[in-house]
mmCIF file of C-alpha atoms in Angstrom:
data_model
loop_
_atom_site.group_PDB
_atom_site.id
_atom_site.type_symbol
_atom_site.label_atom_id
_atom_site.label_comp_id
_atom_site.label_asym_id
_atom_site.label_seq_id
_atom_site.Cartn_x
_atom_site.Cartn_y
_atom_site.Cartn_z
ATOM 1 C CA UNK A 455 -3.513 84.593 55.297
ATOM 2 C CA UNK A 456 -6.891 85.488 53.751
ATOM 3 C CA UNK A 457 -6.708 88.936 55.378
ATOM 4 C CA UNK A 458 -3.252 89.549 53.883
ATOM 5 C CA UNK A 459 -4.488 88.546 50.418
ATOM 6 C CA UNK A 460 -7.443 90.927 50.744
ATOM 7 C CA UNK A 461 -5.130 93.703 51.924
ATOM 8 C CA UNK A 462 -2.802 93.107 48.963
ATOM 9 C CA UNK A 463 -5.751 93.160 46.526
ATOM 10 C CA UNK A 464 -6.997 96.372 48.126
ATOM 11 C CA UNK A 465 -3.557 98.015 47.771
ATOM 12 C CA UNK A 466 -3.312 96.920 44.133
ATOM 13 C CA UNK A 467 -6.772 98.320 43.452
ATOM 14 C CA UNK A 468 -5.878 101.636 45.102
ATOM 15 C CA UNK A 469 -2.656 101.852 43.058
ATOM 16 C CA UNK A 470 -4.647 101.240 39.867
ATOM 17 C CA UNK A 471 -7.172 103.911 40.870
ATOM 18 C CA UNK A 472 -4.339 106.394 41.393
ATOM 19 C CA UNK A 473 -3.024 105.669 37.891
ATOM 20 C CA UNK A 474 -6.503 106.246 36.497
ATOM 21 C CA UNK A 475 -6.646 109.698 38.091
ATOM 22 C CA UNK A 476 -3.888 111.005 35.816
ATOM 23 C CA UNK A 477 -6.385 113.174 33.945
ATOM 24 C CA UNK A 478 -6.896 115.130 37.125
ATOM 25 C CA UNK A 479 -3.340 116.504 37.321
ATOM 26 C CA UNK A 480 -3.708 120.281 37.431
ATOM 27 C CA UNK A 481 -7.449 120.042 38.017
ATOM 28 C CA UNK A 482 -9.708 120.044 41.034
ATOM 29 C CA UNK A 483 -12.806 117.875 41.209
ATOM 30 C CA UNK A 484 -15.933 119.951 41.722
ATOM 31 C CA UNK A 485 -18.283 116.973 41.826
ATOM 32 C CA UNK A 486 -17.736 113.225 41.760
ATOM 33 C CA UNK A 487 -21.360 112.095 41.409
ATOM 34 C CA UNK A 488 -22.708 108.647 42.271
ATOM 35 C CA UNK A 489 -21.899 105.975 39.684
ATOM 36 C CA UNK A 490 -25.547 105.374 38.885
ATOM 37 C CA UNK A 491 -25.774 106.021 35.144
ATOM 38 C CA UNK A 492 -26.704 109.662 35.737
ATOM 39 C CA UNK A 493 -23.144 110.862 36.381
ATOM 40 C CA UNK A 494 -22.728 112.726 33.078
ATOM 41 C CA UNK A 495 -25.896 114.727 33.669
ATOM 42 C CA UNK A 496 -25.025 115.359 37.329
ATOM 43 C CA UNK A 497 -21.508 116.529 36.460
ATOM 44 C CA UNK A 498 -22.835 118.861 33.757
ATOM 45 C CA UNK A 499 -25.463 120.279 36.154
ATOM 46 C CA UNK A 500 -22.687 121.311 38.566
ATOM 47 C CA UNK A 501 -20.730 122.967 35.744
ATOM 48 C CA UNK A 502 -23.760 124.827 34.354
ATOM 49 C CA UNK A 503 -24.505 126.180 37.809
ATOM 50 C CA UNK A 504 -20.897 127.225 38.400
ATOM 51 C CA UNK A 505 -20.268 128.823 34.999
ATOM 52 C CA UNK A 506 -23.710 129.979 33.826
ATOM 53 C CA UNK A 507 -25.506 130.319 37.164
ATOM 54 C CA UNK A 508 -28.110 127.922 35.753
ATOM 55 C CA UNK A 509 -29.954 125.887 38.363
ATOM 56 C CA UNK A 510 -31.413 122.609 37.160
ATOM 57 C CA UNK A 511 -31.347 118.919 38.019
ATOM 58 C CA UNK A 512 -29.846 115.886 36.326
ATOM 59 C CA UNK A 513 -33.344 114.577 35.608
ATOM 60 C CA UNK A 514 -34.407 117.875 34.014
ATOM 61 C CA UNK A 515 -31.200 118.048 31.986
ATOM 62 C CA UNK A 516 -31.778 114.507 30.717
ATOM 63 C CA UNK A 517 -35.328 115.458 29.742
ATOM 64 C CA UNK A 518 -34.110 118.617 27.986
ATOM 65 C CA UNK A 519 -31.640 116.553 25.945
ATOM 66 C CA UNK A 520 -34.258 113.979 24.912
ATOM 67 C CA UNK A 521 -36.724 116.721 23.906
ATOM 68 C CA UNK A 522 -34.003 118.553 21.961
ATOM 69 C CA UNK A 523 -32.861 115.405 20.143
ATOM 70 C CA UNK A 524 -36.496 114.474 19.423
ATOM 71 C CA UNK A 525 -36.988 117.711 17.504
ATOM 72 C CA UNK A 526 -34.714 119.041 14.787
ATOM 73 C CA UNK A 527 -31.375 119.432 16.580
ATOM 74 C CA UNK A 528 -28.736 121.534 14.859
ATOM 75 C CA UNK A 529 -25.332 123.094 15.391
ATOM 76 C CA UNK A 530 -24.723 126.828 15.892
ATOM 77 C CA UNK A 531 -24.510 127.398 12.149
ATOM 78 C CA UNK A 532 -27.931 125.709 11.693
ATOM 79 C CA UNK A 533 -26.445 122.536 10.187
ATOM 80 C CA UNK A 534 -28.690 119.620 11.215
ATOM 81 C CA UNK A 535 -27.173 117.320 13.830
ATOM 82 C CA UNK A 536 -27.101 113.838 12.333
ATOM 83 C CA UNK A 537 -26.578 111.498 15.255
ATOM 84 C CA UNK A 538 -28.148 108.259 13.996
ATOM 85 C CA UNK A 539 -24.720 106.926 12.898
ATOM 86 C CA UNK A 540 -23.477 107.158 16.489
ATOM 87 C CA UNK A 541 -26.230 105.116 18.127
ATOM 88 C CA UNK A 542 -26.054 101.834 16.228
ATOM 89 C CA UNK A 543 -27.458 99.200 16.702
ATOM 90 C CA UNK A 544 -30.444 101.212 17.997
ATOM 91 C CA UNK A 545 -32.732 103.305 15.859
ATOM 92 C CA UNK A 546 -33.322 106.921 16.919
ATOM 93 C CA UNK A 547 -36.664 106.266 18.623
ATOM 94 C CA UNK A 548 -35.290 103.338 20.675
ATOM 95 C CA UNK A 549 -32.238 105.418 21.606
ATOM 96 C CA UNK A 550 -34.381 108.316 22.792
ATOM 97 C CA UNK A 551 -36.701 106.029 24.781
ATOM 98 C CA UNK A 552 -33.682 104.462 26.508
ATOM 99 C CA UNK A 553 -32.014 107.853 27.112
ATOM 100 C CA UNK A 554 -35.187 109.169 28.745
ATOM 101 C CA UNK A 555 -34.841 106.545 31.485
ATOM 102 C CA UNK A 556 -33.159 107.377 34.769
ATOM 103 C CA UNK A 557 -29.826 105.548 34.958
ATOM 104 C CA UNK A 558 -29.125 105.325 31.214
ATOM 105 C CA UNK A 559 -25.544 106.443 30.690
ATOM 106 C CA UNK A 560 -25.050 109.706 28.811
ATOM 107 C CA UNK A 561 -22.752 109.522 25.798
ATOM 108 C CA UNK A 562 -21.117 111.613 23.083
ATOM 109 C CA UNK A 563 -24.513 112.378 21.542
ATOM 110 C CA UNK A 564 -25.925 113.737 24.808
ATOM 111 C CA UNK A 565 -22.843 115.906 25.351
ATOM 112 C CA UNK A 566 -23.127 117.243 21.800
ATOM 113 C CA UNK A 567 -26.793 118.061 22.428
ATOM 114 C CA UNK A 568 -25.932 119.795 25.715
ATOM 115 C CA UNK A 569 -23.235 121.862 23.981
ATOM 116 C CA UNK A 570 -25.769 123.003 21.374
ATOM 117 C CA UNK A 571 -28.603 123.566 23.850
ATOM 118 C CA UNK A 572 -26.589 125.686 26.275
ATOM 119 C CA UNK A 573 -24.066 127.174 23.826
ATOM 120 C CA UNK A 574 -21.086 125.851 25.753
ATOM 121 C CA UNK A 575 -18.262 123.502 24.916
ATOM 122 C CA UNK A 576 -16.927 120.606 26.895
ATOM 123 C CA UNK A 577 -13.319 119.701 27.274
ATOM 124 C CA UNK A 578 -13.451 116.040 28.227
ATOM 125 C CA UNK A 579 -10.240 114.910 29.882
ATOM 126 C CA UNK A 580 -9.914 111.145 29.682
ATOM 127 C CA UNK A 581 -8.376 108.682 32.101
ATOM 128 C CA UNK A 582 -6.706 107.292 28.944
ATOM 129 C CA UNK A 583 -4.584 110.434 28.738
ATOM 130 C CA UNK A 584 -4.127 113.057 26.049
ATOM 131 C CA UNK A 585 -5.124 110.710 23.225
ATOM 132 C CA UNK A 586 -8.542 110.257 24.833
ATOM 133 C CA UNK A 587 -9.178 113.959 25.450
ATOM 134 C CA UNK A 588 -11.952 115.503 23.347
ATOM 135 C CA UNK A 589 -13.503 118.888 22.675
ATOM 136 C CA UNK A 590 -17.246 118.805 22.184
ATOM 137 C CA UNK A 591 -18.642 122.104 20.997
ATOM 138 C CA UNK A 592 -21.762 123.319 19.218
ATOM 139 C CA UNK A 593 -19.611 123.695 16.099
ATOM 140 C CA UNK A 594 -20.276 121.102 13.384
ATOM 141 C CA UNK A 595 -16.553 120.155 13.409
ATOM 142 C CA UNK A 596 -16.231 120.345 17.209
ATOM 143 C CA UNK A 597 -13.722 123.176 16.909
ATOM 144 C CA UNK A 598 -12.910 125.148 20.030
ATOM 145 C CA UNK A 599 -14.776 128.472 20.066
ATOM 146 C CA UNK A 600 -12.953 131.027 22.212
ATOM 147 C CA UNK A 601 -16.093 133.111 22.803
ATOM 148 C CA UNK A 602 -18.042 130.248 24.426
ATOM 149 C CA UNK A 603 -17.642 128.964 27.982
ATOM 150 C CA UNK A 604 -15.435 125.882 28.247
ATOM 151 C CA UNK A 605 -16.672 123.396 30.856
ATOM 152 C CA UNK A 606 -14.270 120.683 31.945
ATOM 153 C CA UNK A 607 -15.350 117.100 32.494
ATOM 154 C CA UNK A 608 -13.234 114.151 33.544
ATOM 155 C CA UNK A 609 -14.145 110.802 32.002
ATOM 156 C CA UNK A 610 -13.130 107.349 33.145
ATOM 157 C CA UNK A 611 -12.938 105.197 30.029
ATOM 158 C CA UNK A 612 -15.193 102.195 29.485
ATOM 159 C CA UNK A 613 -12.396 99.832 30.531
ATOM 160 C CA UNK A 614 -12.130 101.757 33.808
ATOM 161 C CA UNK A 615 -15.744 101.951 34.876
ATOM 162 C CA UNK A 616 -17.311 104.596 32.594
ATOM 163 C CA UNK A 617 -17.829 107.587 34.862
ATOM 164 C CA UNK A 618 -17.937 111.384 34.545
ATOM 165 C CA UNK A 619 -16.797 113.982 37.090
ATOM 166 C CA UNK A 620 -16.849 117.766 36.863
ATOM 167 C CA UNK A 621 -13.487 119.519 37.045
ATOM 168 C CA UNK A 622 -11.982 122.963 37.134
ATOM 169 C CA UNK A 623 -8.407 124.035 36.451
ATOM 170 C CA UNK A 624 -6.342 124.669 39.563
ATOM 171 C CA UNK A 625 -6.005 128.357 40.323
ATOM 172 C CA UNK A 626 -3.560 130.064 37.974
ATOM 173 C CA UNK A 627 -3.259 127.092 35.629
ATOM 174 C CA UNK A 628 -3.980 127.438 31.941
ATOM 175 C CA UNK A 629 -4.503 124.445 29.717
#
């Protein structure tokens, strides 16, 4: 009886996982990194290599972001990037110290910094569906910029495990 209960729980879990993969319809996973707090950086590394032929590591990318945010970060039009409102209850210094540590989850601020640093934009497809999908670009208003590379990330929402994967559109598909 215990085995049957475990099997039922496993099937329910698998069914829930399949529902959570809805953001992947029409997309192929390039990398599903370990769920170790470095997944955003690892997923972005795979996309930078694929689209910009840039070879780096998740640790180096994390360091680049912390250094960039420690300076005077700004958008493409030179507008200063004010990110302190997004990191409450931490102050900027505490946020940067935490973000420098291996295993600290990347967030909207780190993606914004990466977009500005590498002059790319991220289309973040959410497991929550269309309403959770976001464009993060080096534009102050996060507008899509047709002349910049668009890198596609999948994001499992906080209620579903908080995890990033790198994606690409299936061949011939336009989104």
